[in-house]
Amino acid sequence: MSDIYVISTGRNAGEHVKSCIESVMSQSIQPREHILIDDISDDDTLAHLEYYKNLKNLQI
């Protein structure tokens, strides 16, 4: 089976970070890596991302 990588991007998407991460992690086949890219948000996106920084396979 091939490895699966997920790349999620966003700007000022703090309110959607939790649902994005949980949606990816709830899939029946887990990605080898989930990469989250923030485009210089000026809301609370980074604070939400920091909460999940220790999850396995997650890169911020």
Coordinates of N, CA and C in Angstrom, one line a residue:
M1 N 0.8 -1.2 0.0 CA 0.0 0.0 0.0 C 0.9 1.2 0.0
S2 N 0.5 2.3 -0.7 CA 1.2 3.5 -0.8 C 1.0 4.3 0.5
D3 N 2.1 5.1 0.8 CA 1.9 6.0 1.9 C 1.0 7.2 1.6
I4 N 0.3 7.7 2.5 CA -0.6 8.8 2.3 C -0.1 10.0 3.1
Y5 N 0.0 11.1 2.4 CA 0.4 12.4 3.0 C -0.8 13.4 2.8
V6 N -1.1 14.1 3.9 CA -2.1 15.2 3.8 C -1.5 16.5 4.1
I7 N -1.8 17.5 3.2 CA -1.3 18.8 3.4 C -2.5 19.7 3.5
S8 N -2.6 20.4 4.7 CA -3.7 21.4 4.9 C -3.1 22.8 5.0
T9 N -3.7 23.7 4.3 CA -3.3 25.1 4.4 C -4.4 26.0 4.8
G10 N -4.0 27.1 5.4 CA -5.1 28.0 5.8 C -4.5 29.4 6.3
R11 N -5.4 30.3 6.3 CA -5.0 31.7 6.9 C -6.2 32.1 7.7
N12 N -6.0 32.5 8.9 CA -7.1 32.9 9.8 C -8.2 31.9 9.9
A13 N -7.7 30.6 10.1 CA -8.7 29.5 10.2 C -8.7 28.9 11.6
G14 N -8.4 29.6 12.6 CA -8.4 29.1 13.9 C -9.6 28.3 14.3
E15 N -10.8 28.7 14.0 CA -12.0 28.0 14.3 C -12.2 26.7 13.6
H16 N -11.4 26.5 12.6 CA -11.5 25.2 11.8 C -10.4 24.2 12.0
V17 N -9.3 24.6 12.8 CA -8.2 23.7 13.0 C -8.6 22.4 13.6
K18 N -9.3 22.5 14.7 CA -9.7 21.3 15.4 C -10.5 20.3 14.5
S19 N -11.5 20.8 13.8 CA -12.2 19.9 12.9 C -11.4 19.3 11.8
C20 N -10.4 20.1 11.3 CA -9.6 19.7 10.2 C -8.7 18.5 10.7
I21 N -8.0 18.7 11.8 CA -7.1 17.7 12.3 C -7.9 16.4 12.7
E22 N -9.0 16.6 13.4 CA -9.8 15.4 13.8 C -10.4 14.7 12.6
S23 N -10.8 15.4 11.6 CA -11.3 14.7 10.4 C -10.2 13.8 9.7
V24 N -9.0 14.4 9.6 CA -7.9 13.6 9.0 C -7.6 12.4 9.9
M25 N -7.6 12.6 11.2 CA -7.2 11.5 12.1 C -8.3 10.4 12.3
S26 N -9.5 10.8 11.9 CA -10.6 9.8 12.1 C -10.8 8.9 10.8
Q27 N -10.0 9.1 9.8 CA -10.1 8.3 8.6 C -9.6 6.8 8.9
S28 N -10.2 5.9 8.2 CA -9.8 4.5 8.5 C -8.4 4.2 8.1
I29 N -7.8 4.9 7.2 CA -6.4 4.7 6.8 C -5.7 6.0 7.3
Q30 N -4.8 5.9 8.2 CA -4.1 7.1 8.7 C -3.0 7.5 7.8
P31 N -2.8 8.8 7.6 CA -1.7 9.3 6.8 C -0.4 9.1 7.5
R32 N 0.6 8.9 6.6 CA 2.0 8.8 7.2 C 2.4 10.2 7.8
E33 N 1.9 11.2 7.2 CA 2.2 12.6 7.8 C 1.0 13.5 7.4
H34 N 0.7 14.4 8.3 CA -0.3 15.4 8.1 C 0.5 16.7 8.3
I35 N 0.6 17.5 7.2 CA 1.4 18.8 7.3 C 0.4 19.9 7.3
L36 N 0.5 20.8 8.3 CA -0.4 22.0 8.4 C 0.5 23.2 8.1
I37 N 0.0 24.0 7.2 CA 0.7 25.2 6.8 C -0.1 26.4 7.1
D38 N 0.4 27.3 7.9 CA -0.3 28.6 8.2 C 0.3 29.7 7.4
D39 N -0.6 30.5 6.7 CA -0.2 31.6 5.9 C -0.2 32.9 6.6
I40 N 0.6 33.0 7.7 CA 0.8 34.2 8.4 C -0.6 34.8 9.0
S41 N -1.3 33.9 9.7 CA -2.6 34.3 10.2 C -2.4 35.4 11.3
D42 N -3.4 36.2 11.4 CA -3.4 37.2 12.5 C -4.5 37.0 13.5
D43 N -5.1 35.8 13.5 CA -6.1 35.4 14.5 C -5.4 34.4 15.4
D44 N -6.2 33.5 16.0 CA -5.7 32.5 17.0 C -5.3 31.2 16.4
T45 N -5.1 31.1 15.1 CA -4.8 29.9 14.4 C -3.6 29.2 15.0
L46 N -2.5 29.9 15.2 CA -1.3 29.3 15.7 C -1.5 28.8 17.1
A47 N -2.3 29.4 17.9 CA -2.5 28.9 19.3 C -3.3 27.5 19.2
H48 N -4.2 27.4 18.2 CA -4.9 26.2 18.0 C -4.0 25.1 17.5
L49 N -3.1 25.4 16.6 CA -2.1 24.5 16.1 C -1.2 24.0 17.2
E50 N -0.7 24.9 18.0 CA 0.2 24.6 19.1 C -0.4 23.5 20.0
Y51 N -1.7 23.5 20.2 CA -2.4 22.5 21.1 C -2.1 21.1 20.5
Y52 N -2.0 21.0 19.2 CA -1.9 19.6 18.6 C -0.5 19.3 18.2
K53 N 0.5 20.1 18.6 CA 1.8 19.9 18.1 C 2.5 18.6 18.4
N54 N 2.0 17.9 19.4 CA 2.7 16.6 19.9 C 2.0 15.4 19.3
L55 N 1.0 15.6 18.4 CA 0.4 14.4 17.8 C 1.3 13.7 16.9
K56 N 1.3 12.4 16.9 CA 2.1 11.6 16.0 C 1.7 12.0 14.5
N57 N 2.7 12.0 13.7 CA 2.5 12.3 12.2 C 2.1 13.7 11.9
L58 N 2.1 14.6 12.8 CA 1.6 16.0 12.5 C 2.8 16.9 12.5
Q59 N 2.9 17.7 11.4 CA 4.0 18.7 11.2 C 3.3 20.0 11.1
I60 N 3.8 21.0 11.8 CA 3.2 22.3 11.8 C 4.2 23.3 11.2

